[in-house]
JSON list of C-alpha atoms in Angstrom, two decimals:
[
{"chain": "G", "resi": 553, "resn": "UNK", "atom": "CA", "xyz": [-5.06, 10.45, 26.38]},
{"chain": "G", "resi": 554, "resn": "UNK", "atom": "CA", "xyz": [-7.78, 12.76, 27.38]},
{"chain": "G", "resi": 555, "resn": "UNK", "atom": "CA", "xyz": [-10.81, 11.77, 29.53]},
{"chain": "G", "resi": 556, "resn": "UNK", "atom": "CA", "xyz": [-13.09, 12.58, 26.41]},
{"chain": "G", "resi": 557, "resn": "UNK", "atom": "CA", "xyz": [-11.08, 10.20, 24.35]},
{"chain": "G", "resi": 558, "resn": "UNK", "atom": "CA", "xyz": [-11.16, 7.49, 26.93]},
{"chain": "G", "resi": 559, "resn": "UNK", "atom": "CA", "xyz": [-14.91, 7.83, 27.26]},
{"chain": "G", "resi": 560, "resn": "UNK", "atom": "CA", "xyz": [-15.30, 7.65, 23.55]},
{"chain": "G", "resi": 561, "resn": "UNK", "atom": "CA", "xyz": [-13.29, 4.47, 23.29]},
{"chain": "G", "resi": 562, "resn": "UNK", "atom": "CA", "xyz": [-15.20, 2.79, 26.09]},
{"chain": "G", "resi": 563, "resn": "UNK", "atom": "CA", "xyz": [-18.38, 3.71, 24.27]},
{"chain": "G", "resi": 564, "resn": "UNK", "atom": "CA", "xyz": [-17.00, 2.51, 20.91]},
{"chain": "G", "resi": 565, "resn": "UNK", "atom": "CA", "xyz": [-14.40, -0.33, 21.19]},
{"chain": "G", "resi": 566, "resn": "UNK", "atom": "CA", "xyz": [-13.70, 0.13, 17.36]},
{"chain": "G", "resi": 567, "resn": "UNK", "atom": "CA", "xyz": [-12.02, 3.48, 18.26]},
{"chain": "G", "resi": 568, "resn": "UNK", "atom": "CA", "xyz": [-9.25, 1.78, 20.20]},
{"chain": "G", "resi": 569, "resn": "UNK", "atom": "CA", "xyz": [-5.85, 1.42, 18.60]},
{"chain": "G", "resi": 570, "resn": "UNK", "atom": "CA", "xyz": [-3.83, 3.38, 15.96]},
{"chain": "G", "resi": 571, "resn": "UNK", "atom": "CA", "xyz": [-5.78, 5.95, 14.06]},
{"chain": "G", "resi": 572, "resn": "UNK", "atom": "CA", "xyz": [-6.31, 5.30, 10.42]},
{"chain": "G", "resi": 573, "resn": "UNK", "atom": "CA", "xyz": [-4.33, 8.33, 9.22]},
{"chain": "G", "resi": 574, "resn": "UNK", "atom": "CA", "xyz": [-0.98, 7.21, 10.65]},
{"chain": "G", "resi": 575, "resn": "UNK", "atom": "CA", "xyz": [-1.89, 3.59, 9.74]},
{"chain": "G", "resi": 576, "resn": "UNK", "atom": "CA", "xyz": [-2.42, 4.68, 6.13]},
{"chain": "G", "resi": 577, "resn": "UNK", "atom": "CA", "xyz": [0.87, 6.55, 6.16]},
{"chain": "G", "resi": 578, "resn": "UNK", "atom": "CA", "xyz": [2.64, 3.43, 7.26]},
{"chain": "G", "resi": 579, "resn": "UNK", "atom": "CA", "xyz": [0.94, 1.54, 4.50]},
{"chain": "G", "resi": 580, "resn": "UNK", "atom": "CA", "xyz": [2.24, 4.10, 2.08]},
{"chain": "G", "resi": 581, "resn": "UNK", "atom": "CA", "xyz": [5.80, 3.31, 3.35]},
{"chain": "G", "resi": 582, "resn": "UNK", "atom": "CA", "xyz": [5.07, -0.34, 2.65]},
{"chain": "G", "resi": 583, "resn": "UNK", "atom": "CA", "xyz": [4.04, 0.60, -0.90]},
{"chain": "G", "resi": 584, "resn": "UNK", "atom": "CA", "xyz": [7.44, 2.08, -1.38]},
{"chain": "G", "resi": 585, "resn": "UNK", "atom": "CA", "xyz": [9.05, -1.17, -0.21]},
{"chain": "G", "resi": 586, "resn": "UNK", "atom": "CA", "xyz": [6.87, -3.23, -2.54]},
{"chain": "G", "resi": 587, "resn": "UNK", "atom": "CA", "xyz": [7.69, -1.18, -5.62]},
{"chain": "G", "resi": 588, "resn": "UNK", "atom": "CA", "xyz": [11.37, -1.17, -4.82]},
{"chain": "G", "resi": 589, "resn": "UNK", "atom": "CA", "xyz": [11.26, -5.00, -4.73]},
{"chain": "G", "resi": 590, "resn": "UNK", "atom": "CA", "xyz": [9.26, -5.23, -7.99]},
{"chain": "G", "resi": 591, "resn": "UNK", "atom": "CA", "xyz": [11.03, -2.52, -10.10]},
{"chain": "G", "resi": 592, "resn": "UNK", "atom": "CA", "xyz": [14.55, -3.24, -8.98]},
{"chain": "G", "resi": 593, "resn": "UNK", "atom": "CA", "xyz": [14.26, -6.96, -8.58]},
{"chain": "G", "resi": 594, "resn": "UNK", "atom": "CA", "xyz": [11.63, -8.27, -10.86]},
{"chain": "G", "resi": 595, "resn": "UNK", "atom": "CA", "xyz": [12.29, -6.72, -14.14]},
{"chain": "G", "resi": 596, "resn": "UNK", "atom": "CA", "xyz": [11.29, -3.11, -14.24]},
{"chain": "G", "resi": 597, "resn": "UNK", "atom": "CA", "xyz": [7.66, -3.87, -13.21]},
{"chain": "G", "resi": 598, "resn": "UNK", "atom": "CA", "xyz": [5.49, -2.16, -10.56]},
{"chain": "G", "resi": 599, "resn": "UNK", "atom": "CA", "xyz": [3.22, -4.18, -8.33]},
{"chain": "G", "resi": 600, "resn": "UNK", "atom": "CA", "xyz": [1.91, -1.27, -6.16]},
{"chain": "G", "resi": 601, "resn": "UNK", "atom": "CA", "xyz": [1.87, 1.72, -8.52]},
{"chain": "G", "resi": 602, "resn": "UNK", "atom": "CA", "xyz": [-0.33, 0.71, -11.35]},
{"chain": "G", "resi": 603, "resn": "UNK", "atom": "CA", "xyz": [-0.03, 4.15, -12.99]},
{"chain": "G", "resi": 604, "resn": "UNK", "atom": "CA", "xyz": [3.63, 3.51, -13.60]},
{"chain": "G", "resi": 605, "resn": "UNK", "atom": "CA", "xyz": [2.88, -0.08, -14.48]},
{"chain": "G", "resi": 606, "resn": "UNK", "atom": "CA", "xyz": [0.58, 0.96, -17.39]},
{"chain": "G", "resi": 607, "resn": "UNK", "atom": "CA", "xyz": [3.35, 3.17, -18.75]},
{"chain": "G", "resi": 608, "resn": "UNK", "atom": "CA", "xyz": [5.94, 0.34, -18.35]},
{"chain": "G", "resi": 609, "resn": "UNK", "atom": "CA", "xyz": [3.42, -1.87, -20.24]},
{"chain": "G", "resi": 610, "resn": "UNK", "atom": "CA", "xyz": [3.51, 0.66, -23.11]},
{"chain": "G", "resi": 611, "resn": "UNK", "atom": "CA", "xyz": [7.25, 0.66, -23.14]},
{"chain": "G", "resi": 612, "resn": "UNK", "atom": "CA", "xyz": [7.29, -3.14, -23.29]},
{"chain": "G", "resi": 613, "resn": "UNK", "atom": "CA", "xyz": [4.84, -3.15, -26.04]},
{"chain": "G", "resi": 614, "resn": "UNK", "atom": "CA", "xyz": [6.90, -0.63, -28.04]},
{"chain": "G", "resi": 615, "resn": "UNK", "atom": "CA", "xyz": [9.92, -3.01, -27.76]},
{"chain": "G", "resi": 616, "resn": "UNK", "atom": "CA", "xyz": [11.97, -0.86, -25.33]},
{"chain": "G", "resi": 617, "resn": "UNK", "atom": "CA", "xyz": [14.73, -2.97, -23.88]},
{"chain": "G", "resi": 618, "resn": "UNK", "atom": "CA", "xyz": [14.63, -4.01, -20.18]},
{"chain": "G", "resi": 619, "resn": "UNK", "atom": "CA", "xyz": [10.83, -4.23, -19.93]},
{"chain": "G", "resi": 620, "resn": "UNK", "atom": "CA", "xyz": [8.56, -7.28, -19.97]},
{"chain": "G", "resi": 621, "resn": "UNK", "atom": "CA", "xyz": [5.02, -7.19, -21.51]},
{"chain": "G", "resi": 622, "resn": "UNK", "atom": "CA", "xyz": [4.25, -10.49, -19.62]},
{"chain": "G", "resi": 623, "resn": "UNK", "atom": "CA", "xyz": [5.41, -9.12, -16.28]},
{"chain": "G", "resi": 624, "resn": "UNK", "atom": "CA", "xyz": [3.32, -6.08, -16.67]},
{"chain": "G", "resi": 625, "resn": "UNK", "atom": "CA", "xyz": [0.18, -7.97, -17.78]},
{"chain": "G", "resi": 626, "resn": "UNK", "atom": "CA", "xyz": [0.55, -10.38, -14.87]},
{"chain": "G", "resi": 627, "resn": "UNK", "atom": "CA", "xyz": [0.83, -7.53, -12.46]},
{"chain": "G", "resi": 628, "resn": "UNK", "atom": "CA", "xyz": [-2.14, -5.65, -13.80]},
{"chain": "G", "resi": 629, "resn": "UNK", "atom": "CA", "xyz": [-4.19, -8.83, -13.89]},
{"chain": "G", "resi": 630, "resn": "UNK", "atom": "CA", "xyz": [-3.24, -9.80, -10.29]},
{"chain": "G", "resi": 631, "resn": "UNK", "atom": "CA", "xyz": [-3.92, -6.24, -8.96]},
{"chain": "G", "resi": 632, "resn": "UNK", "atom": "CA", "xyz": [-7.39, -6.09, -10.68]},
{"chain": "G", "resi": 633, "resn": "UNK", "atom": "CA", "xyz": [-8.24, -9.46, -9.27]},
{"chain": "G", "resi": 634, "resn": "UNK", "atom": "CA", "xyz": [-7.17, -8.33, -5.74]},
{"chain": "G", "resi": 635, "resn": "UNK", "atom": "CA", "xyz": [-9.27, -5.13, -6.26]},
{"chain": "G", "resi": 636, "resn": "UNK", "atom": "CA", "xyz": [-12.29, -7.21, -7.19]},
{"chain": "G", "resi": 637, "resn": "UNK", "atom": "CA", "xyz": [-11.79, -9.37, -4.09]},
{"chain": "G", "resi": 638, "resn": "UNK", "atom": "CA", "xyz": [-11.38, -6.23, -1.89]},
{"chain": "G", "resi": 639, "resn": "UNK", "atom": "CA", "xyz": [-14.50, -4.72, -3.41]},
{"chain": "G", "resi": 640, "resn": "UNK", "atom": "CA", "xyz": [-16.52, -7.85, -2.71]},
{"chain": "G", "resi": 641, "resn": "UNK", "atom": "CA", "xyz": [-15.22, -7.91, 0.77]},
{"chain": "G", "resi": 642, "resn": "UNK", "atom": "CA", "xyz": [-16.07, -4.29, 1.35]},
{"chain": "G", "resi": 643, "resn": "UNK", "atom": "CA", "xyz": [-19.62, -4.82, 0.32]},
{"chain": "G", "resi": 644, "resn": "UNK", "atom": "CA", "xyz": [-19.98, -7.78, 2.49]},
{"chain": "G", "resi": 645, "resn": "UNK", "atom": "CA", "xyz": [-18.13, -6.46, 5.53]},
{"chain": "G", "resi": 646, "resn": "UNK", "atom": "CA", "xyz": [-17.96, -2.63, 5.03]},
{"chain": "G", "resi": 647, "resn": "UNK", "atom": "CA", "xyz": [-21.26, -1.97, 6.76]},
{"chain": "G", "resi": 648, "resn": "UNK", "atom": "CA", "xyz": [-19.95, -3.28, 10.11]},
{"chain": "G", "resi": 649, "resn": "UNK", "atom": "CA", "xyz": [-17.14, -2.33, 12.27]},
{"chain": "G", "resi": 650, "resn": "UNK", "atom": "CA", "xyz": [-14.67, -0.11, 10.40]},
{"chain": "G", "resi": 651, "resn": "UNK", "atom": "CA", "xyz": [-11.78, -1.31, 12.58]},
{"chain": "G", "resi": 652, "resn": "UNK", "atom": "CA", "xyz": [-12.68, -5.07, 12.00]},
{"chain": "G", "resi": 653, "resn": "UNK", "atom": "CA", "xyz": [-12.81, -4.57, 8.20]},
{"chain": "G", "resi": 654, "resn": "UNK", "atom": "CA", "xyz": [-9.52, -2.69, 8.12]},
{"chain": "G", "resi": 655, "resn": "UNK", "atom": "CA", "xyz": [-7.70, -5.25, 10.20]},
{"chain": "G", "resi": 656, "resn": "UNK", "atom": "CA", "xyz": [-9.10, -8.12, 8.16]},
{"chain": "G", "resi": 657, "resn": "UNK", "atom": "CA", "xyz": [-7.80, -6.53, 4.99]},
{"chain": "G", "resi": 658, "resn": "UNK", "atom": "CA", "xyz": [-4.41, -5.87, 6.61]},
{"chain": "G", "resi": 659, "resn": "UNK", "atom": "CA", "xyz": [-4.19, -9.38, 7.84]},
{"chain": "G", "resi": 660, "resn": "UNK", "atom": "CA", "xyz": [-4.78, -10.70, 4.26]},
{"chain": "G", "resi": 661, "resn": "UNK", "atom": "CA", "xyz": [-2.16, -8.39, 2.94]},
{"chain": "G", "resi": 662, "resn": "UNK", "atom": "CA", "xyz": [0.36, -9.42, 5.68]},
{"chain": "G", "resi": 663, "resn": "UNK", "atom": "CA", "xyz": [-0.21, -13.17, 4.81]},
{"chain": "G", "resi": 664, "resn": "UNK", "atom": "CA", "xyz": [0.20, -12.51, 1.06]},
{"chain": "G", "resi": 665, "resn": "UNK", "atom": "CA", "xyz": [3.46, -10.50, 1.62]},
{"chain": "G", "resi": 666, "resn": "UNK", "atom": "CA", "xyz": [4.66, -13.14, 4.08]},
{"chain": "G", "resi": 667, "resn": "UNK", "atom": "CA", "xyz": [4.12, -15.83, 1.43]},
{"chain": "G", "resi": 668, "resn": "UNK", "atom": "CA", "xyz": [6.02, -13.68, -1.10]},
{"chain": "G", "resi": 669, "resn": "UNK", "atom": "CA", "xyz": [9.02, -13.37, 1.35]},
{"chain": "G", "resi": 670, "resn": "UNK", "atom": "CA", "xyz": [8.92, -17.08, 1.96]},
{"chain": "G", "resi": 671, "resn": "UNK", "atom": "CA", "xyz": [9.00, -17.87, -1.79]},
{"chain": "G", "resi": 672, "resn": "UNK", "atom": "CA", "xyz": [11.95, -15.37, -2.22]},
{"chain": "G", "resi": 673, "resn": "UNK", "atom": "CA", "xyz": [13.88, -17.04, 0.51]},
{"chain": "G", "resi": 674, "resn": "UNK", "atom": "CA", "xyz": [13.17, -20.65, -0.60]},
{"chain": "G", "resi": 675, "resn": "UNK", "atom": "CA", "xyz": [13.49, -20.31, -4.41]},
{"chain": "G", "resi": 676, "resn": "UNK", "atom": "CA", "xyz": [15.55, -17.26, -5.23]},
{"chain": "G", "resi": 677, "resn": "UNK", "atom": "CA", "xyz": [16.32, -16.15, -8.80]},
{"chain": "G", "resi": 678, "resn": "UNK", "atom": "CA", "xyz": [14.04, -18.19, -10.88]},
{"chain": "G", "resi": 679, "resn": "UNK", "atom": "CA", "xyz": [11.48, -17.21, -13.49]},
{"chain": "G", "resi": 680, "resn": "UNK", "atom": "CA", "xyz": [8.71, -18.90, -11.68]},
{"chain": "G", "resi": 681, "resn": "UNK", "atom": "CA", "xyz": [9.67, -17.03, -8.45]},
{"chain": "G", "resi": 682, "resn": "UNK", "atom": "CA", "xyz": [9.57, -13.79, -10.32]},
{"chain": "G", "resi": 683, "resn": "UNK", "atom": "CA", "xyz": [5.91, -14.42, -11.51]},
{"chain": "G", "resi": 684, "resn": "UNK", "atom": "CA", "xyz": [4.90, -15.72, -8.03]},
{"chain": "G", "resi": 685, "resn": "UNK", "atom": "CA", "xyz": [6.29, -12.52, -6.35]},
{"chain": "G", "resi": 686, "resn": "UNK", "atom": "CA", "xyz": [4.47, -10.30, -8.95]},
{"chain": "G", "resi": 687, "resn": "UNK", "atom": "CA", "xyz": [1.26, -12.10, -8.48]},
{"chain": "G", "resi": 688, "resn": "UNK", "atom": "CA", "xyz": [1.30, -12.24, -4.66]},
{"chain": "G", "resi": 689, "resn": "UNK", "atom": "CA", "xyz": [2.30, -8.55, -4.18]},
{"chain": "G", "resi": 690, "resn": "UNK", "atom": "CA", "xyz": [0.06, -7.06, -6.89]},
{"chain": "G", "resi": 691, "resn": "UNK", "atom": "CA", "xyz": [-2.89, -9.06, -5.59]},
{"chain": "G", "resi": 692, "resn": "UNK", "atom": "CA", "xyz": [-2.18, -7.75, -2.07]},
{"chain": "G", "resi": 693, "resn": "UNK", "atom": "CA", "xyz": [-1.99, -4.21, -3.27]},
{"chain": "G", "resi": 694, "resn": "UNK", "atom": "CA", "xyz": [-5.30, -4.59, -5.24]},
{"chain": "G", "resi": 695, "resn": "UNK", "atom": "CA", "xyz": [-7.12, -5.81, -2.15]},
{"chain": "G", "resi": 696, "resn": "UNK", "atom": "CA", "xyz": [-5.56, -2.96, -0.06]},
{"chain": "G", "resi": 697, "resn": "UNK", "atom": "CA", "xyz": [-6.42, -0.27, -2.58]},
{"chain": "G", "resi": 698, "resn": "UNK", "atom": "CA", "xyz": [-10.02, -1.35, -2.87]},
{"chain": "G", "resi": 699, "resn": "UNK", "atom": "CA", "xyz": [-10.33, -1.14, 0.85]},
{"chain": "G", "resi": 700, "resn": "UNK", "atom": "CA", "xyz": [-8.51, 2.18, 1.34]},
{"chain": "G", "resi": 701, "resn": "UNK", "atom": "CA", "xyz": [-10.68, 3.72, -1.39]},
{"chain": "G", "resi": 702, "resn": "UNK", "atom": "CA", "xyz": [-13.81, 2.76, 0.46]},
{"chain": "G", "resi": 703, "resn": "UNK", "atom": "CA", "xyz": [-12.59, 3.84, 3.86]},
{"chain": "G", "resi": 704, "resn": "UNK", "atom": "CA", "xyz": [-12.52, 7.36, 2.31]},
{"chain": "G", "resi": 705, "resn": "UNK", "atom": "CA", "xyz": [-9.93, 9.03, 4.48]},
{"chain": "G", "resi": 706, "resn": "UNK", "atom": "CA", "xyz": [-9.39, 12.54, 3.13]},
{"chain": "G", "resi": 707, "resn": "UNK", "atom": "CA", "xyz": [-6.18, 12.88, 0.97]},
{"chain": "G", "resi": 708, "resn": "UNK", "atom": "CA", "xyz": [-5.33, 9.33, 1.71]},
{"chain": "G", "resi": 709, "resn": "UNK", "atom": "CA", "xyz": [-7.73, 7.48, -0.61]},
{"chain": "G", "resi": 710, "resn": "UNK", "atom": "CA", "xyz": [-4.75, 5.76, -2.20]},
{"chain": "G", "resi": 711, "resn": "UNK", "atom": "CA", "xyz": [-1.54, 4.64, -0.64]},
{"chain": "G", "resi": 712, "resn": "UNK", "atom": "CA", "xyz": [0.32, 3.75, -3.85]},
{"chain": "G", "resi": 713, "resn": "UNK", "atom": "CA", "xyz": [0.27, 6.85, -6.19]},
{"chain": "G", "resi": 714, "resn": "UNK", "atom": "CA", "xyz": [0.86, 10.50, -5.57]},
{"chain": "G", "resi": 715, "resn": "UNK", "atom": "CA", "xyz": [-0.08, 12.36, -8.70]},
{"chain": "G", "resi": 716, "resn": "UNK", "atom": "CA", "xyz": [-3.33, 13.75, -7.27]},
{"chain": "G", "resi": 717, "resn": "UNK", "atom": "CA", "xyz": [-1.65, 14.29, -3.97]},
{"chain": "G", "resi": 718, "resn": "UNK", "atom": "CA", "xyz": [1.10, 16.32, -5.34]},
{"chain": "G", "resi": 719, "resn": "UNK", "atom": "CA", "xyz": [-1.32, 18.31, -7.52]},
{"chain": "G", "resi": 720, "resn": "UNK", "atom": "CA", "xyz": [-3.37, 19.14, -4.50]},
{"chain": "G", "resi": 721, "resn": "UNK", "atom": "CA", "xyz": [-0.34, 19.94, -2.43]},
{"chain": "G", "resi": 722, "resn": "UNK", "atom": "CA", "xyz": [0.72, 22.61, -5.04]},
{"chain": "G", "resi": 723, "resn": "UNK", "atom": "CA", "xyz": [-2.59, 23.92, -6.15]},
{"chain": "G", "resi": 724, "resn": "UNK", "atom": "CA", "xyz": [-4.08, 24.36, -2.68]},
{"chain": "G", "resi": 725, "resn": "UNK", "atom": "CA", "xyz": [-0.81, 25.87, -1.22]},
{"chain": "G", "resi": 726, "resn": "UNK", "atom": "CA", "xyz": [-0.58, 29.38, 0.11]},
{"chain": "G", "resi": 727, "resn": "UNK", "atom": "CA", "xyz": [1.73, 30.19, -2.78]},
{"chain": "G", "resi": 728, "resn": "UNK", "atom": "CA", "xyz": [-1.09, 29.34, -5.11]},
{"chain": "G", "resi": 729, "resn": "UNK", "atom": "CA", "xyz": [-3.55, 31.39, -3.15]},
{"chain": "G", "resi": 730, "resn": "UNK", "atom": "CA", "xyz": [-5.03, 28.48, -1.16]},
{"chain": "G", "resi": 731, "resn": "UNK", "atom": "CA", "xyz": [-5.36, 27.93, 2.44]},
{"chain": "G", "resi": 732, "resn": "UNK", "atom": "CA", "xyz": [-2.71, 25.18, 2.72]},
{"chain": "G", "resi": 733, "resn": "UNK", "atom": "CA", "xyz": [-4.85, 23.41, 5.34]},
{"chain": "G", "resi": 734, "resn": "UNK", "atom": "CA", "xyz": [-4.26, 19.99, 3.97]},
{"chain": "G", "resi": 735, "resn": "UNK", "atom": "CA", "xyz": [-0.53, 20.40, 3.34]},
{"chain": "G", "resi": 736, "resn": "UNK", "atom": "CA", "xyz": [0.72, 18.37, 6.34]},
{"chain": "G", "resi": 737, "resn": "UNK", "atom": "CA", "xyz": [-1.18, 15.29, 5.53]},
{"chain": "G", "resi": 738, "resn": "UNK", "atom": "CA", "xyz": [-0.37, 15.49, 1.81]},
{"chain": "G", "resi": 739, "resn": "UNK", "atom": "CA", "xyz": [3.35, 16.14, 2.54]},
{"chain": "G", "resi": 740, "resn": "UNK", "atom": "CA", "xyz": [3.39, 13.29, 4.98]},
{"chain": "G", "resi": 741, "resn": "UNK", "atom": "CA", "xyz": [2.16, 10.92, 2.26]},
{"chain": "G", "resi": 742, "resn": "UNK", "atom": "CA", "xyz": [4.83, 12.10, -0.17]},
{"chain": "G", "resi": 743, "resn": "UNK", "atom": "CA", "xyz": [7.50, 11.63, 2.38]},
{"chain": "G", "resi": 744, "resn": "UNK", "atom": "CA", "xyz": [6.13, 8.12, 3.44]},
{"chain": "G", "resi": 745, "resn": "UNK", "atom": "CA", "xyz": [6.38, 6.79, -0.14]},
{"chain": "G", "resi": 746, "resn": "UNK", "atom": "CA", "xyz": [9.76, 8.34, -0.64]},
{"chain": "G", "resi": 747, "resn": "UNK", "atom": "CA", "xyz": [10.96, 6.76, 2.71]},
{"chain": "G", "resi": 748, "resn": "UNK", "atom": "CA", "xyz": [9.58, 3.40, 1.75]},
{"chain": "G", "resi": 749, "resn": "UNK", "atom": "CA", "xyz": [11.32, 3.51, -1.62]},
{"chain": "G", "resi": 750, "resn": "UNK", "atom": "CA", "xyz": [14.62, 4.57, -0.12]},
{"chain": "G", "resi": 751, "resn": "UNK", "atom": "CA", "xyz": [14.51, 1.79, 2.44]},
{"chain": "G", "resi": 752, "resn": "UNK", "atom": "CA", "xyz": [13.28, -0.69, 0.02]},
{"chain": "G", "resi": 753, "resn": "UNK", "atom": "CA", "xyz": [15.86, 0.18, -2.57]},
{"chain": "G", "resi": 754, "resn": "UNK", "atom": "CA", "xyz": [18.56, -0.18, 0.02]},
{"chain": "G", "resi": 755, "resn": "UNK", "atom": "CA", "xyz": [17.33, -3.47, 1.20]},
{"chain": "G", "resi": 756, "resn": "UNK", "atom": "CA", "xyz": [17.04, -4.80, -2.27]},
{"chain": "G", "resi": 757, "resn": "UNK", "atom": "CA", "xyz": [20.54, -3.68, -3.41]},
{"chain": "G", "resi": 758, "resn": "UNK", "atom": "CA", "xyz": [22.20, -4.96, -0.33]},
{"chain": "G", "resi": 759, "resn": "UNK", "atom": "CA", "xyz": [20.08, -7.92, 0.84]},
{"chain": "G", "resi": 760, "resn": "UNK", "atom": "CA", "xyz": [18.02, -9.21, -2.10]},
{"chain": "G", "resi": 761, "resn": "UNK", "atom": "CA", "xyz": [14.28, -9.51, -2.25]},
{"chain": "G", "resi": 762, "resn": "UNK", "atom": "CA", "xyz": [13.15, -11.70, 0.63]},
{"chain": "G", "resi": 763, "resn": "UNK", "atom": "CA", "xyz": [14.16, -9.31, 3.48]},
{"chain": "G", "resi": 764, "resn": "UNK", "atom": "CA", "xyz": [12.29, -6.21, 2.25]},
{"chain": "G", "resi": 765, "resn": "UNK", "atom": "CA", "xyz": [9.12, -8.35, 1.67]},
{"chain": "G", "resi": 766, "resn": "UNK", "atom": "CA", "xyz": [9.56, -9.80, 5.07]},
{"chain": "G", "resi": 767, "resn": "UNK", "atom": "CA", "xyz": [9.77, -6.30, 6.56]},
{"chain": "G", "resi": 768, "resn": "UNK", "atom": "CA", "xyz": [6.69, -5.19, 4.61]},
{"chain": "G", "resi": 769, "resn": "UNK", "atom": "CA", "xyz": [4.80, -8.34, 5.86]},
{"chain": "G", "resi": 770, "resn": "UNK", "atom": "CA", "xyz": [5.75, -7.75, 9.56]},
{"chain": "G", "resi": 771, "resn": "UNK", "atom": "CA", "xyz": [4.94, -4.15, 9.33]},
{"chain": "G", "resi": 772, "resn": "UNK", "atom": "CA", "xyz": [1.55, -4.81, 7.86]},
{"chain": "G", "resi": 773, "resn": "UNK", "atom": "CA", "xyz": [0.92, -7.59, 10.42]},
{"chain": "G", "resi": 774, "resn": "UNK", "atom": "CA", "xyz": [1.56, -5.04, 13.17]},
{"chain": "G", "resi": 775, "resn": "UNK", "atom": "CA", "xyz": [-0.97, -2.68, 11.67]},
{"chain": "G", "resi": 776, "resn": "UNK", "atom": "CA", "xyz": [-3.43, -5.47, 11.36]},
{"chain": "G", "resi": 777, "resn": "UNK", "atom": "CA", "xyz": [-3.55, -5.92, 15.21]},
{"chain": "G", "resi": 778, "resn": "UNK", "atom": "CA", "xyz": [-3.25, -2.23, 16.14]},
{"chain": "G", "resi": 779, "resn": "UNK", "atom": "CA", "xyz": [-5.35, -0.22, 13.59]},
{"chain": "G", "resi": 780, "resn": "UNK", "atom": "CA", "xyz": [-8.52, 1.36, 14.79]},
{"chain": "G", "resi": 781, "resn": "UNK", "atom": "CA", "xyz": [-11.59, 2.63, 12.90]},
{"chain": "G", "resi": 782, "resn": "UNK", "atom": "CA", "xyz": [-11.16, 6.34, 13.69]},
{"chain": "G", "resi": 783, "resn": "UNK", "atom": "CA", "xyz": [-9.38, 8.86, 11.58]}
]
C-alpha cells in the first residue's frame, strides 16, 4: 500500500477495504453458483439471470417438456420485488457512504442466501422447498442488481448477465479496430461467471443444493464486511 493510498484512506474511511471491482467480480462468481442451483436443481429455472428466465418462461408457456411456467413466474416476481426493495434502499441510503450502502446490501443478500441454504438442509426435495429457494434467491439477486446498477462501476453494472459484456469485449477489441482498453475487466467478468457456474454445477451434482447455497452465503457475507466504496 502506497503512502498516497494510506493518506486517502485516513481521509476517507469509506475507501478502506476491498475495492468494488474485485468485489463485483466475486459477486459474479456467486451468480454462477446461484444459477447452477436453480437451473440444475429447481426445474430448469434461473434465479439470477433473468434474461434466460424470460426465455425459459416462453419455453414453458409453449409446452416444452422439462420447464415450469409457475417456477419462472415466481422467479421473475421475486426478482422484481427484490429490485423494487433495492431501488427504494438506494434512494434512501445511496446518497450517504458508498461503502455502507454496498455492505448493507451484501449483508441482506448473505442473510437471504443463508436462509435458502438452511431450508435446503432442513427440508430437501419438496415442492414447497423448491418455491422457497426460488423466492429467496431471486429476491436476493433483485436487491443486488438494483444496487450494482446504481453503483455504476464501468463494465460491471450487472453481475448476472453477460450479453452486453461479450458484445463490448468483441466490438471494442483490437481485432475490431478498437483500443481493447476495457478487455481485462470484461474478460474477468466472463471468467468469473463461468467459474461460478463450474463450481456450482459440480457442487450441485455431487453434494445437492444446500452446500452451494451455503458457499454463496458465506462468500457474500465476507464481502459484506470487507467491501469498500472505491473502485
